[in-house]
PDB file of C-alpha atoms in Angstrom:
ATOM      1  CA  MET A 257      82.576  55.415  47.877  1.00  0.00           C
ATOM      2  CA  SER A 258      81.064  51.846  48.220  1.00  0.00           C
ATOM      3  CA  PHE A 259      81.562  49.422  50.861  1.00  0.00           C
ATOM      4  CA  GLU A 260      80.844  45.720  50.668  1.00  0.00           C
ATOM      5  CA  MET A 261      77.893  44.962  52.959  1.00  0.00           C
ATOM      6  CA  ASP A 262      80.092  41.528  54.725  1.00  0.00           C
ATOM      7  CA  SER A 263      82.950  43.354  55.482  1.00  0.00           C
ATOM      8  CA  LEU A 264      80.930  45.951  57.438  1.00  0.00           C
ATOM      9  CA  ALA A 265      78.593  43.070  58.937  1.00  0.00           C
ATOM     10  CA  ALA A 266      82.216  40.856  59.719  1.00  0.00           C
ATOM     11  CA  ARG A 267      83.607  44.645  61.437  1.00  0.00           C
ATOM     12  CA  ALA A 268      80.083  45.354  62.949  1.00  0.00           C
ATOM     13  CA  ARG A 269      80.659  42.050  64.799  1.00  0.00           C
ATOM     14  CA  ARG A 270      84.413  42.641  65.936  1.00  0.00           C
ATOM     15  CA  HIS A 271      83.140  45.896  67.550  1.00  0.00           C
ATOM     16  CA  ALA A 272      80.193  44.708  68.696  1.00  0.00           C
ATOM     17  CA  ALA A 273      82.298  41.835  70.768  1.00  0.00           C
ATOM     18  CA  LEU A 274      84.927  44.662  71.940  1.00  0.00           C
ATOM     19  CA  GLY A 275      82.094  46.542  73.294  1.00  0.00           C
ATOM     20  CA  ASP A 276      82.263  45.107  76.872  1.00  0.00           C
ATOM     21  CA  PRO A 277      85.001  46.339  79.110  1.00  0.00           C
ATOM     22  CA  ALA A 278      86.054  42.915  80.099  1.00  0.00           C
ATOM     23  CA  ARG A 279      86.479  41.269  76.620  1.00  0.00           C
ATOM     24  CA  LEU A 280      88.673  44.245  75.588  1.00  0.00           C
ATOM     25  CA  ALA A 281      90.320  43.710  78.888  1.00  0.00           C
ATOM     26  CA  ILE A 282      91.130  40.146  77.742  1.00  0.00           C
ATOM     27  CA  VAL A 283      92.691  41.140  74.297  1.00  0.00           C
ATOM     28  CA  ASP A 284      94.460  43.953  75.686  1.00  0.00           C
ATOM     29  CA  ALA A 285      96.150  41.007  77.690  1.00  0.00           C
ATOM     30  CA  LEU A 286      96.551  38.913  74.616  1.00  0.00           C
ATOM     31  CA  THR A 287      98.495  41.800  72.526  1.00  0.00           C
ATOM     32  CA  VAL A 288     101.727  41.241  74.417  1.00  0.00           C
ATOM     33  CA  GLY A 289     101.069  37.319  74.857  1.00  0.00           C
ATOM     34  CA  ASP A 290      99.217  34.098  74.714  1.00  0.00           C
ATOM     35  CA  ALA A 291      97.148  32.617  77.818  1.00  0.00           C
ATOM     36  CA  SER A 292      94.934  29.753  78.878  1.00  0.00           C
ATOM     37  CA  PRO A 293      91.151  31.097  80.315  1.00  0.00           C
ATOM     38  CA  GLY A 294      92.451  30.290  83.603  1.00  0.00           C
ATOM     39  CA  GLU A 295      95.435  32.701  84.021  1.00  0.00           C
ATOM     40  CA  ILE A 296      93.261  35.241  82.097  1.00  0.00           C
ATOM     41  CA  ALA A 297      90.547  34.672  84.641  1.00  0.00           C
ATOM     42  CA  ARG A 298      93.152  34.956  87.522  1.00  0.00           C
ATOM     43  CA  ALA A 299      94.999  38.075  85.936  1.00  0.00           C
ATOM     44  CA  LEU A 300      91.500  39.790  85.389  1.00  0.00           C
ATOM     45  CA  ASP A 301      89.820  39.119  88.502  1.00  0.00           C
ATOM     46  CA  LEU A 302      86.821  37.475  86.524  1.00  0.00           C
ATOM     47  CA  PRO A 303      85.311  34.174  87.636  1.00  0.00           C
ATOM     48  CA  THR A 304      85.984  31.257  85.392  1.00  0.00           C
ATOM     49  CA  ASN A 305      82.889  31.101  83.730  1.00  0.00           C
ATOM     50  CA  LEU A 306      82.115  34.616  82.766  1.00  0.00           C
ATOM     51  CA  VAL A 307      85.703  34.393  81.063  1.00  0.00           C
ATOM     52  CA  ALA A 308      84.789  31.554  78.942  1.00  0.00           C
ATOM     53  CA  HIS A 309      81.737  33.167  77.729  1.00  0.00           C
ATOM     54  CA  HIS A 310      83.781  36.451  77.036  1.00  0.00           C
ATOM     55  CA  VAL A 311      86.021  33.683  75.225  1.00  0.00           C
ATOM     56  CA  LYS A 312      83.550  32.513  73.028  1.00  0.00           C
ATOM     57  CA  VAL A 313      82.169  36.027  71.861  1.00  0.00           C
ATOM     58  CA  LEU A 314      85.837  36.746  70.954  1.00  0.00           C
ATOM     59  CA  ILE A 315      86.242  33.645  69.150  1.00  0.00           C
ATOM     60  CA  ASP A 316      83.195  33.551  67.603  1.00  0.00           C
ATOM     61  CA  ALA A 317      84.125  37.547  66.326  1.00  0.00           C
ATOM     62  CA  GLY A 318      87.376  36.215  64.279  1.00  0.00           C
ATOM     63  CA  LEU A 319      89.500  38.042  67.079  1.00  0.00           C
ATOM     64  CA  VAL A 320      90.816  35.130  69.192  1.00  0.00           C
ATOM     65  CA  VAL A 321      91.668  31.446  68.407  1.00  0.00           C
ATOM     66  CA  LYS A 322      92.383  28.655  70.800  1.00  0.00           C
ATOM     67  CA  GLY A 323      94.533  25.614  70.051  1.00  0.00           C
ATOM     68  CA  ARG A 324      95.846  22.606  72.994  1.00  0.00           C
ATOM     69  CA  SER A 325      98.997  22.756  74.476  1.00  0.00           C
ATOM     70  CA  GLU A 326     101.883  21.122  73.177  1.00  0.00           C
ATOM     71  CA  GLY A 327     102.909  19.813  76.683  1.00  0.00           C
ATOM     72  CA  ASP A 328     100.105  19.643  78.903  1.00  0.00           C
ATOM     73  CA  ARG A 329      97.384  18.477  76.279  1.00  0.00           C
ATOM     74  CA  ARG A 330      94.728  19.257  79.385  1.00  0.00           C
ATOM     75  CA  ARG A 331      95.550  22.872  78.630  1.00  0.00           C
ATOM     76  CA  THR A 332      94.298  25.475  76.225  1.00  0.00           C
ATOM     77  CA  TYR A 333      95.812  29.094  75.061  1.00  0.00           C
ATOM     78  CA  LEU A 334      94.402  31.751  74.105  1.00  0.00           C
ATOM     79  CA  ARG A 335      96.014  33.847  70.975  1.00  0.00           C
ATOM     80  CA  LEU A 336      94.560  36.715  69.356  1.00  0.00           C
ATOM     81  CA  ARG A 337      94.482  37.108  65.539  1.00  0.00           C
ATOM     82  CA  PRO A 338      95.830  40.445  64.905  1.00  0.00           C
ATOM     83  CA  ALA A 339      95.161  41.110  61.471  1.00  0.00           C
ATOM     84  CA  ALA A 340      91.645  40.701  62.807  1.00  0.00           C
ATOM     85  CA  LEU A 341      92.205  43.625  64.483  1.00  0.00           C
ATOM     86  CA  ALA A 342      93.410  45.369  61.578  1.00  0.00           C
ATOM     87  CA  ALA A 343      90.328  44.680  59.702  1.00  0.00           C
ATOM     88  CA  LEU A 344      88.443  46.952  62.308  1.00  0.00           C
ATOM     89  CA  ALA A 345      89.855  49.584  59.795  1.00  0.00           C
ATOM     90  CA  ALA A 346      87.799  50.995  57.000  1.00  0.00           C
ATOM     91  CA  PRO A 347      89.088  49.449  53.561  1.00  0.00           C
ATOM     92  CA  PRO A 348      91.994  50.902  51.505  1.00  0.00           C
ATOM     93  CA  LEU A 349      91.053  53.055  48.616  1.00  0.00           C
ATOM     94  CA  THR A 350      92.810  51.360  45.696  1.00  0.00           C
ATOM     95  CA  GLY A 351      94.264  52.072  42.447  1.00  0.00           C
ATOM     96  CA  VAL A 352      94.942  55.980  43.408  1.00  0.00           C
ATOM     97  CA  GLU A 353      97.546  57.204  41.003  1.00  0.00           C
ATOM     98  CA  ARG A 354      96.826  60.800  41.691  1.00  0.00           C
ATOM     99  CA  VAL A 355      94.949  63.266  44.377  1.00  0.00           C
ATOM    100  CA  VAL A 356      93.603  66.722  43.456  1.00  0.00           C
ATOM    101  CA  PHE A 357      92.205  69.105  46.067  1.00  0.00           C
ATOM    102  CA  VAL A 358      89.734  70.714  44.713  1.00  0.00           C
ATOM    103  CA  CYS A 359      88.054  74.278  46.235  1.00  0.00           C
ATOM    104  CA  THR A 360      86.582  77.565  44.724  1.00  0.00           C
ATOM    105  CA  HIS A 361      88.996  79.702  44.436  1.00  0.00           C
ATOM    106  CA  ASN A 362      91.999  77.320  44.337  1.00  0.00           C
ATOM    107  CA  SER A 363      93.821  80.454  46.559  1.00  0.00           C
ATOM    108  CA  ALA A 364      94.071  78.940  50.496  1.00  0.00           C
ATOM    109  CA  ARG A 365      92.728  75.426  50.551  1.00  0.00           C
ATOM    110  CA  SER A 366      93.402  73.157  47.951  1.00  0.00           C
ATOM    111  CA  PRO A 367      96.823  74.107  46.990  1.00  0.00           C
ATOM    112  CA  LEU A 368      97.547  73.763  51.204  1.00  0.00           C
ATOM    113  CA  ALA A 369      96.353  70.519  51.136  1.00  0.00           C
ATOM    114  CA  ALA A 370      98.274  69.450  47.792  1.00  0.00           C
ATOM    115  CA  ALA A 371     102.051  70.465  49.730  1.00  0.00           C
ATOM    116  CA  LEU A 372     100.661  68.419  52.778  1.00  0.00           C
ATOM    117  CA  TRP A 373      99.930  65.029  50.534  1.00  0.00           C
ATOM    118  CA  LYS A 374     102.659  65.394  48.552  1.00  0.00           C
ATOM    119  CA  ARG A 375     104.778  65.551  51.884  1.00  0.00           C
ATOM    120  CA  ARG A 376     102.988  62.836  53.817  1.00  0.00           C
ATOM    121  CA  THR A 377     102.905  60.369  51.175  1.00  0.00           C
ATOM    122  CA  HIS A 378     105.505  61.549  48.244  1.00  0.00           C
ATOM    123  CA  GLY A 379     102.623  60.938  46.235  1.00  0.00           C
ATOM    124  CA  ALA A 380     101.454  62.649  43.508  1.00  0.00           C
ATOM    125  CA  ALA A 381      99.164  65.419  44.039  1.00  0.00           C
ATOM    126  CA  ALA A 382      97.382  68.258  42.146  1.00  0.00           C
ATOM    127  CA  SER A 383      94.927  71.276  43.114  1.00  0.00           C
ATOM    128  CA  ALA A 384      91.820  73.573  40.846  1.00  0.00           C
ATOM    129  CA  GLY A 385      90.204  75.751  41.441  1.00  0.00           C
ATOM    130  CA  THR A 386      85.875  75.895  40.191  1.00  0.00           C
ATOM    131  CA  LYS A 387      86.486  80.192  39.794  1.00  0.00           C
ATOM    132  CA  PRO A 388      90.208  79.838  40.407  1.00  0.00           C
ATOM    133  CA  ALA A 389      92.125  83.569  41.695  1.00  0.00           C
ATOM    134  CA  ALA A 390      94.733  85.134  39.438  1.00  0.00           C
ATOM    135  CA  ARG A 391      96.964  84.498  42.195  1.00  0.00           C
ATOM    136  CA  VAL A 392      97.887  82.124  45.869  1.00  0.00           C
ATOM    137  CA  HIS A 393      96.529  84.451  48.940  1.00  0.00           C
ATOM    138  CA  PRO A 394      99.342  85.404  50.345  1.00  0.00           C
ATOM    139  CA  ARG A 395      98.521  84.484  53.875  1.00  0.00           C
ATOM    140  CA  ALA A 396      98.387  81.102  52.459  1.00  0.00           C
ATOM    141  CA  VAL A 397     101.628  81.100  50.758  1.00  0.00           C
ATOM    142  CA  ALA A 398     103.100  82.418  54.613  1.00  0.00           C
ATOM    143  CA  VAL A 399     101.186  80.086  56.049  1.00  0.00           C
ATOM    144  CA  ALA A 400     102.801  77.531  54.201  1.00  0.00           C
ATOM    145  CA  ARG A 401     106.433  78.861  54.420  1.00  0.00           C
ATOM    146  CA  ARG A 402     106.268  78.202  58.606  1.00  0.00           C
ATOM    147  CA  HIS A 403     105.526  75.081  57.885  1.00  0.00           C
ATOM    148  CA  GLY A 404     108.076  74.390  55.399  1.00  0.00           C
ATOM    149  CA  LEU A 405     106.192  74.234  52.450  1.00  0.00           C
ATOM    150  CA  ASP A 406     106.595  75.830  49.410  1.00  0.00           C
ATOM    151  CA  LEU A 407     103.542  77.717  47.384  1.00  0.00           C
ATOM    152  CA  ASP A 408     103.792  78.710  43.556  1.00  0.00           C
ATOM    153  CA  PRO A 409     102.386  82.472  44.270  1.00  0.00           C
ATOM    154  CA  ALA A 410     100.797  82.556  40.569  1.00  0.00           C
ATOM    155  CA  GLY A 411     100.173  78.059  40.676  1.00  0.00           C
ATOM    156  CA  THR A 412      96.122  78.556  40.579  1.00  0.00           C
ATOM    157  CA  ALA A 413      93.819  77.067  37.899  1.00  0.00           C
ATOM    158  CA  HIS A 414      90.583  75.289  36.826  1.00  0.00           C
ATOM    159  CA  VAL A 415      88.903  72.004  37.116  1.00  0.00           C
ATOM    160  CA  ASP A 416      88.626  71.607  33.946  1.00  0.00           C
ATOM    161  CA  ASP A 417      92.294  72.125  33.131  1.00  0.00           C
ATOM    162  CA  VAL A 418      93.337  69.989  35.855  1.00  0.00           C
ATOM    163  CA  VAL A 419      91.325  66.622  37.307  1.00  0.00           C
ATOM    164  CA  ARG A 420      91.855  63.356  34.829  1.00  0.00           C
ATOM    165  CA  ALA A 421      89.410  60.869  34.459  1.00  0.00           C
ATOM    166  CA  ASP A 422      91.320  58.806  37.270  1.00  0.00           C
ATOM    167  CA  ASP A 423      92.208  61.268  40.139  1.00  0.00           C
ATOM    168  CA  LEU A 424      90.615  60.881  43.270  1.00  0.00           C
ATOM    169  CA  VAL A 425      88.815  64.264  43.684  1.00  0.00           C
ATOM    170  CA  VAL A 426      88.550  65.655  47.440  1.00  0.00           C
ATOM    171  CA  ALA A 427      86.695  68.832  47.536  1.00  0.00           C
ATOM    172  CA  VAL A 428      87.966  70.810  50.477  1.00  0.00           C
ATOM    173  CA  CYS A 429      85.256  73.268  50.474  1.00  0.00           C
ATOM    174  CA  ASP A 430      81.147  73.139  50.596  1.00  0.00           C
ATOM    175  CA  HIS A 431      81.169  75.265  47.124  1.00  0.00           C
ATOM    176  CA  ALA A 432      82.711  73.190  45.089  1.00  0.00           C
ATOM    177  CA  HIS A 433      81.328  69.955  46.893  1.00  0.00           C
ATOM    178  CA  GLU A 434      77.489  71.183  45.694  1.00  0.00           C
ATOM    179  CA  ASN A 435      78.530  72.903  42.528  1.00  0.00           C
ATOM    180  CA  LEU A 436      80.938  70.426  41.061  1.00  0.00           C
ATOM    181  CA  GLY A 437      79.784  68.790  38.556  1.00  0.00           C
ATOM    182  CA  GLY A 438      79.375  67.373  34.715  1.00  0.00           C
ATOM    183  CA  PRO A 439      82.040  64.494  34.714  1.00  0.00           C
ATOM    184  CA  VAL A 440      84.086  65.647  36.917  1.00  0.00           C
ATOM    185  CA  ARG A 441      82.683  65.047  40.597  1.00  0.00           C
ATOM    186  CA  PRO A 442      84.144  65.174  43.656  1.00  0.00           C
ATOM    187  CA  HIS A 443      84.709  61.463  45.133  1.00  0.00           C
ATOM    188  CA  LEU A 444      85.340  62.620  48.944  1.00  0.00           C
ATOM    189  CA  HIS A 445      84.327  66.206  51.066  1.00  0.00           C
ATOM    190  CA  TRP A 446      86.642  67.765  53.307  1.00  0.00           C
ATOM    191  CA  SER A 447      83.776  70.905  54.887  1.00  0.00           C
ATOM    192  CA  VAL A 448      87.299  72.886  55.378  1.00  0.00           C
ATOM    193  CA  PRO A 449      86.064  76.834  56.655  1.00  0.00           C
ATOM    194  CA  ASP A 450      87.476  79.523  54.023  1.00  0.00           C
ATOM    195  CA  PRO A 451      90.239  81.451  55.664  1.00  0.00           C
ATOM    196  CA  ALA A 452      89.327  84.260  53.835  1.00  0.00           C
ATOM    197  CA  ARG A 453      86.646  85.073  55.365  1.00  0.00           C
ATOM    198  CA  LEU A 454      88.611  85.902  58.763  1.00  0.00           C
ATOM    199  CA  ASP A 455      91.633  86.515  56.723  1.00  0.00           C
ATOM    200  CA  THR A 456      93.671  86.405  59.509  1.00  0.00           C
ATOM    201  CA  ASP A 457      96.744  84.615  59.984  1.00  0.00           C
ATOM    202  CA  ALA A 458      95.051  82.637  63.084  1.00  0.00           C
ATOM    203  CA  ALA A 459      92.001  81.529  60.209  1.00  0.00           C
ATOM    204  CA  PHE A 460      94.917  80.258  58.065  1.00  0.00           C
ATOM    205  CA  ASP A 461      96.407  78.564  60.825  1.00  0.00           C
ATOM    206  CA  ALA A 462      93.479  76.443  61.300  1.00  0.00           C
ATOM    207  CA  ALA A 463      92.387  76.051  57.958  1.00  0.00           C
ATOM    208  CA  TYR A 464      96.387  74.475  57.615  1.00  0.00           C
ATOM    209  CA  ALA A 465      95.851  72.115  60.771  1.00  0.00           C
ATOM    210  CA  GLU A 466      92.398  70.884  60.106  1.00  0.00           C
ATOM    211  CA  LEU A 467      93.931  70.022  56.249  1.00  0.00           C
ATOM    212  CA  ALA A 468      96.994  68.228  58.346  1.00  0.00           C
ATOM    213  CA  ASP A 469      95.033  66.215  60.178  1.00  0.00           C
ATOM    214  CA  ARG A 470      92.474  65.126  57.352  1.00  0.00           C
ATOM    215  CA  VAL A 471      95.832  64.223  54.970  1.00  0.00           C
ATOM    216  CA  ASP A 472      97.017  62.233  58.025  1.00  0.00           C
ATOM    217  CA  ARG A 473      93.577  60.412  57.844  1.00  0.00           C
ATOM    218  CA  LEU A 474      93.131  60.037  54.465  1.00  0.00           C
ATOM    219  CA  ALA A 475      97.193  58.899  53.337  1.00  0.00           C
ATOM    220  CA  PRO A 476      97.058  55.321  55.028  1.00  0.00           C
ATOM    221  CA  ALA A 477      93.832  54.481  53.120  1.00  0.00           C
ATOM    222  CA  VAL A 478      95.500  55.686  50.407  1.00  0.00           C
ATOM    223  CA  THR A 479      98.521  53.906  50.340  1.00  0.00           C
ATOM    224  CA  ALA A 480      97.422  50.925  51.584  1.00  0.00           C
ATOM    225  CA  GLY A 481      95.542  50.470  48.592  1.00  0.00           C
ATOM    226  CA  GLY A 482      98.486  51.046  46.532  1.00  0.00           C
ATOM    227  CA  ILE A 483      99.751  54.492  45.093  1.00  0.00           C
ATOM    228  CA  ARG A 484     100.217  53.503  41.300  1.00  0.00           C
TER     229      ARG A 484
END
């Protein structure tokens, strides 16, 4: 993954501007409506000179804009820039055709992640293993069924037979992340503990919950970039 330094610097300035409680309170107030600096000072019980300082910081960070009243031209009103707040999030991952989840045996974490991804995004997904087992673990099938997902008990495969050059590959175990090499390189790594080590329903439930949370975090970045 690569990040543009200019974009990171702009985001850092905005995060820094929001790091003061008074400035965060000003942004909160402007979220629901515009206000003059004086109105902000009265609403937040702050000295006007302090409000002026905080407003300047927010304007310099690109979070707030100031304009003159169309009525009393002596007045100015502050307006929030929602796009600048939205830009605080990490940039989207663009051009993703399919997400492939990889673990060692392709018997629990990776098929669960692929099923969760399909349900969450309705996008293409697959799973594979570096040393695939003969079958999906029965407890993985059971936890999927409890959450309304279908897993094919015989649906395991090797990475060489599944992964394509344009896939977004997510290694959902440490072994796969560390050992997957050659032309197939994981783009992302999720360090999800192997539930088969404990081989209990609780361990598989915990793995399912962590994978579901991580899918929910990744999905907006991929869908915002446009699934091809």
